[in-house]
Tab-separated table of C-alpha atoms in Angstrom:
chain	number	residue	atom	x	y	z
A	1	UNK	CA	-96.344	21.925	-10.870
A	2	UNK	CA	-94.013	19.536	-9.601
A	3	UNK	CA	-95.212	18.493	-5.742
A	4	UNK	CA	-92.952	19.260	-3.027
A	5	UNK	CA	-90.171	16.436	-1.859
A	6	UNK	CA	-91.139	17.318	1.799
A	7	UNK	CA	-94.962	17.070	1.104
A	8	UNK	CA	-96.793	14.095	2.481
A	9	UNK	CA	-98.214	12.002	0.079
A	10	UNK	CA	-100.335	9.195	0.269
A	11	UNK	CA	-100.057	5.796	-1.855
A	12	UNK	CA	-101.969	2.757	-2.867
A	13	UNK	CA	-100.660	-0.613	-2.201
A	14	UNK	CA	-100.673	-3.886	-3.418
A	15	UNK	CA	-98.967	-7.359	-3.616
A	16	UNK	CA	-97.513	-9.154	-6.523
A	17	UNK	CA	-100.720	-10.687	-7.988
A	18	UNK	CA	-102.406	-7.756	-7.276
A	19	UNK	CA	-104.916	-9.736	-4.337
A	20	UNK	CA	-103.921	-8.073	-1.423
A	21	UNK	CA	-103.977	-3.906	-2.027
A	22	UNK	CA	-104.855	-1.080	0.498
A	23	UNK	CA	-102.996	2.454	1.051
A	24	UNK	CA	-100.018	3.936	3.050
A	25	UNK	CA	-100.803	7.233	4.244
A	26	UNK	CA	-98.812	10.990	4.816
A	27	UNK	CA	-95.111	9.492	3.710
A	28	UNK	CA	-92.366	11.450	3.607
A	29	UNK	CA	-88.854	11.200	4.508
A	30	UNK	CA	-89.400	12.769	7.383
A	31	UNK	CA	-92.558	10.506	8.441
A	32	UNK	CA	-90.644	7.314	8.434
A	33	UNK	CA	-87.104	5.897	8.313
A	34	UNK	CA	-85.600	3.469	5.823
A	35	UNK	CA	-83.102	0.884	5.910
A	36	UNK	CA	-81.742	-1.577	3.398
A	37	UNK	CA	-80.409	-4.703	6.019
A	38	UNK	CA	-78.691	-7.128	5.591
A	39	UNK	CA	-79.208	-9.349	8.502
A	40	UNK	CA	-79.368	-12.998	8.249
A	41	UNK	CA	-83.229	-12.720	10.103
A	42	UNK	CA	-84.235	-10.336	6.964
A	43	UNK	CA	-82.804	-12.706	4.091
A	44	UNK	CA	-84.163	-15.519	5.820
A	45	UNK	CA	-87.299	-14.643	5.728
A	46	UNK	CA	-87.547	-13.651	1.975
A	47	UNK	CA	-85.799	-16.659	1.115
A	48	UNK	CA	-88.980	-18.451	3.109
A	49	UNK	CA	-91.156	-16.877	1.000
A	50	UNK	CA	-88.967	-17.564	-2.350
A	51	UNK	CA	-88.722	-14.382	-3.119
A	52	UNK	CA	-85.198	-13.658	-3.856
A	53	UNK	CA	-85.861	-10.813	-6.554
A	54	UNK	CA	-86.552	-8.325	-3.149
A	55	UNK	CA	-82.949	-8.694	-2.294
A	56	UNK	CA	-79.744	-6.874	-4.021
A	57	UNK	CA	-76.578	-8.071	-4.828
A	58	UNK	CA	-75.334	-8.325	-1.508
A	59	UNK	CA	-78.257	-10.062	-0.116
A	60	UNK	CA	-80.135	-6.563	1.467
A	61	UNK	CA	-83.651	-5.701	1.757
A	62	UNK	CA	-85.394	-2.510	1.482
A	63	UNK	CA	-87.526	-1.834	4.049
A	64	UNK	CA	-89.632	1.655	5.148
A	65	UNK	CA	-90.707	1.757	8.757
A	66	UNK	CA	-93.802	3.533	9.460
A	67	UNK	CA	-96.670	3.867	12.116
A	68	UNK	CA	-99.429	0.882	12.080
A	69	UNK	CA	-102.405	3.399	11.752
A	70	UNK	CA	-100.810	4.721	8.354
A	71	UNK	CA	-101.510	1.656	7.250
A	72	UNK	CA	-104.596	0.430	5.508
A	73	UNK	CA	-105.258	-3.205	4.245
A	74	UNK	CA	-108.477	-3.213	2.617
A	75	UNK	CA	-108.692	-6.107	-0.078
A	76	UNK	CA	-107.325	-9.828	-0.125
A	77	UNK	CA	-107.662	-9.997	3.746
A	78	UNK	CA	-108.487	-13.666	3.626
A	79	UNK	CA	-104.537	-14.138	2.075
A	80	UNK	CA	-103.183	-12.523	5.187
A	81	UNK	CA	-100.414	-14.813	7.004
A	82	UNK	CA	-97.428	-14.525	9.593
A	83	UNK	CA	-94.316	-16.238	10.380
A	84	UNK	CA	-91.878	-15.661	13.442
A	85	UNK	CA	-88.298	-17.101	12.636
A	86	UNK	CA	-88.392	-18.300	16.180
A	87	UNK	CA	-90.900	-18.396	19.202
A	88	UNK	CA	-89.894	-14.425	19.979
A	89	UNK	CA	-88.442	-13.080	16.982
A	90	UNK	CA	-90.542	-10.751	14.674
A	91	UNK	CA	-93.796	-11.353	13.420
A	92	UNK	CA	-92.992	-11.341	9.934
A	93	UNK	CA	-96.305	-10.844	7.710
A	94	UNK	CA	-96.515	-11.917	4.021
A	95	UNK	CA	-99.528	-12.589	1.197
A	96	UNK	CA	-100.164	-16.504	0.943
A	97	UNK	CA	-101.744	-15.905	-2.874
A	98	UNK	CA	-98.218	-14.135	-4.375
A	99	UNK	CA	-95.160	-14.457	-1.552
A	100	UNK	CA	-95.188	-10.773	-1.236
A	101	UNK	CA	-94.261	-9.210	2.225
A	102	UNK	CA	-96.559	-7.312	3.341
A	103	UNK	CA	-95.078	-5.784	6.981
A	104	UNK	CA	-92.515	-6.778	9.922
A	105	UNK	CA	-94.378	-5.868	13.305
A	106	UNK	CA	-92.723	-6.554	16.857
A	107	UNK	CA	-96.035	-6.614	18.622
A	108	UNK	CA	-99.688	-5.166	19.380
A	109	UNK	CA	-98.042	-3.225	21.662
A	110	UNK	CA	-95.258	-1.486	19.812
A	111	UNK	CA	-96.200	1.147	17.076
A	112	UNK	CA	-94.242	-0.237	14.486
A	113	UNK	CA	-94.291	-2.012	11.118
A	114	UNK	CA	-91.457	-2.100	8.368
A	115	UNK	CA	-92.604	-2.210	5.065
A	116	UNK	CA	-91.376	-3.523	1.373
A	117	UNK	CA	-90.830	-0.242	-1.181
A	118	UNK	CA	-92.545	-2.491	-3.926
A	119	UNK	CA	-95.611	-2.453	-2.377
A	120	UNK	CA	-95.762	0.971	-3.740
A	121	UNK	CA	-93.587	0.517	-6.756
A	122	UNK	CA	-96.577	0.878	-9.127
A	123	UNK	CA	-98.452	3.502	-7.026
A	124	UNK	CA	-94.874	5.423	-7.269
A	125	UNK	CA	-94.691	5.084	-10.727
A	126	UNK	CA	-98.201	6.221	-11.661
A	127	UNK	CA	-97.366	9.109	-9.529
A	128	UNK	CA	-93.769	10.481	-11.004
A	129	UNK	CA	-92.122	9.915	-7.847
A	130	UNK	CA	-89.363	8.035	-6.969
A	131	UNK	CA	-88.969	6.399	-3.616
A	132	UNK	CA	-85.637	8.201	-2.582
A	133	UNK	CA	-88.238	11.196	-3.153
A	134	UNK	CA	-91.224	9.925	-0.831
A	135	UNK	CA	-89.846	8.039	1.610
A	136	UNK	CA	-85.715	9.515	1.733
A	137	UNK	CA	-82.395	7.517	0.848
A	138	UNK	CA	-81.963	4.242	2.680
A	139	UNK	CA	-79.658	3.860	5.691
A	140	UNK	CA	-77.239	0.288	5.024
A	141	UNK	CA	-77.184	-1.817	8.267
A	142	UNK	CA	-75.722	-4.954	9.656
A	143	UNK	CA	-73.623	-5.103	6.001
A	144	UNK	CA	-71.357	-7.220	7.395
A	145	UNK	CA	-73.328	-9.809	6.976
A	146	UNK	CA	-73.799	-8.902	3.351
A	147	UNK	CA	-73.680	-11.822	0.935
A	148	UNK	CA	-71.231	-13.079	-0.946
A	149	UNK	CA	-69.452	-10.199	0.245
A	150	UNK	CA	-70.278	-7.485	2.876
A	151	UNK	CA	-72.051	-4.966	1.732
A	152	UNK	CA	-70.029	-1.763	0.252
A	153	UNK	CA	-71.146	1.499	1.961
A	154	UNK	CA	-73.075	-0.119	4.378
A	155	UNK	CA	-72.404	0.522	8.021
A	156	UNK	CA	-71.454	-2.848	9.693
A	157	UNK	CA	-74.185	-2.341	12.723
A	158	UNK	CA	-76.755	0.148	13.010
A	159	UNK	CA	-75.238	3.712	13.169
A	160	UNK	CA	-75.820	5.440	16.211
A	161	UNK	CA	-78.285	8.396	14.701
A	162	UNK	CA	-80.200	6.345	12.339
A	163	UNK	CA	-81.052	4.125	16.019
A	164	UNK	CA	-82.109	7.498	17.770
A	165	UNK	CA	-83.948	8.564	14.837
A	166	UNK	CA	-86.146	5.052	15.158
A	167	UNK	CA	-86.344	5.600	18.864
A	168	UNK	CA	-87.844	8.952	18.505
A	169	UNK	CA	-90.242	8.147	16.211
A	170	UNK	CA	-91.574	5.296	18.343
A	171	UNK	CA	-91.637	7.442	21.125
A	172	UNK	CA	-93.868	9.753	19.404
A	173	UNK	CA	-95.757	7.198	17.659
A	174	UNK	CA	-96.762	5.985	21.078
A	175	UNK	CA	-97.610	9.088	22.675
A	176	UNK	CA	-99.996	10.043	19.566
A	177	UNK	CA	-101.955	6.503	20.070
A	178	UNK	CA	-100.776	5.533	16.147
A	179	UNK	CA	-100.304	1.901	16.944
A	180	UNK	CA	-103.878	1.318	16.295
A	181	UNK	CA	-106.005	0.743	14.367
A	182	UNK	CA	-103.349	-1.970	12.473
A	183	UNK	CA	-104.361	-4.193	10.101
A	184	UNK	CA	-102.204	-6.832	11.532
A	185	UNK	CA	-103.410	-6.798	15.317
A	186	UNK	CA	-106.691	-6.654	16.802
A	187	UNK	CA	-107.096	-3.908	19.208
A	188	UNK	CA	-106.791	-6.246	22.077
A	189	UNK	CA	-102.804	-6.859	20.325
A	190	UNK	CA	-103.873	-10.276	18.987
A	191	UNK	CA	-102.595	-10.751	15.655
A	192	UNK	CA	-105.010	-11.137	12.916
A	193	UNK	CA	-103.641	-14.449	12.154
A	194	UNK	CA	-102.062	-16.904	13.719
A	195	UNK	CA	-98.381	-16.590	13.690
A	196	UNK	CA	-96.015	-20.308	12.005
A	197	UNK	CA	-92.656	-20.245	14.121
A	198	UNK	CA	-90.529	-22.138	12.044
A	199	UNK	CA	-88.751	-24.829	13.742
A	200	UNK	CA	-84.485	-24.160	14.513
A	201	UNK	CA	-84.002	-27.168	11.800
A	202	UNK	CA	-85.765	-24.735	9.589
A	203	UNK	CA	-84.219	-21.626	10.496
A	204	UNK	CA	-81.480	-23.661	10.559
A	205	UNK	CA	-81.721	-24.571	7.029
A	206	UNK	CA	-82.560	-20.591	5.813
A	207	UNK	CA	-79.686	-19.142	7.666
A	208	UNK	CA	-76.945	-21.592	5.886
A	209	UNK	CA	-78.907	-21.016	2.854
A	210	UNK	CA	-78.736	-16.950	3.369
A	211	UNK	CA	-75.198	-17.009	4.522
């Protein structure tokens, strides 16, 4: 019998190579929210980590948000690195063995990480699910800053209810204490590794590149 689209489910990760792997747990669409954007910040960043074949054809990336504590990393810890695009922008986590992205956090303090929809990919397809299924259809934003064009269908900011959506689930994320435990901060909100900020001649250099 064919599991219910509103059921939680829970899924195994992993990266690329296959080094880093751990779970997501209790997704749904109504658990989390999902974006592809198109920001310059987002394409930057996988264009740091060469890894072009995460974005579409108008330069987007897919990206679930969820809370920290349904989050498990629990191989391939050692590969575990950060990089904000600037001294306060996002800390931007990735696997140093395969490229792969492996979360967007804003802090220790908020209850937040955004999350790649291949590091389920495999655990999706071993399941029979799709990820429109599991984790809902994706909301375009900022696809005005789509490349080469903007993005069709996209809205050219953030719409209005897909931002009060976000807001209320990090407002009930923080009242239920699901910011910890992360496996990107220590409970004191120190990240578990040290975070590169690029320098503005390389940001510089990304952003012309992603434009």
């Amino acid at each position: 019998m064919r599991m219910s689209t509103s059921e939680p489910i829970d899924l195994d990760l992993r990266c690329r190579c296959g080094t880093v792997r751990g779970s997501v747990r209790s997704l749904s669409p109504s658990a989390c929210t999902r974006v592809v954007c198109y920001c310059h910040d987002c394409r930057a960043f996988v264009r740091h980590l060469e890894r072009l074949d995460l974005l579409d054809a108008h330069g987007g990336s897919d990206i679930f948000q969820v809370a920290p504590a349904q989050v498990t990393l629990s191989a391939g810890l050692d590969q575990l690195a950060c990089v904000r695009l600037s001294p306060s922008g996002m800390i931007r986590w990735y696997a140093r063995c395969c490229q792969t992205p492996l979360g967007n956090t804003m802090s220790g303090r908020v209850p937040f990480v955004g999350l790649s929809p291949a590091l389920i990919a495999e655990a999706l397809t071993a399941r029979g699910r799709s990820t429109d299924d599991v984790l809902g259809r994706a909301v375009g934003v900022q696809g005005r800053s789509g490349t080469p064009t903007p993005a069709p269908g996209a809205h050219a900011s953030a719409p209005l209810g897909f931002v009060l959506r976000v807001v209320k689930n990090l407002g009930t994320w923080w009242l239920t204490g699901r910011g910890q435990p992360s496996p990107y901060f220590e409970p004191s909100g120190r990240p578990r590794a040290e975070p590169m900020v690029l320098t503005p001649e390389a940001r510089a250099r990304l952003a012309d590149a992603a434009s």
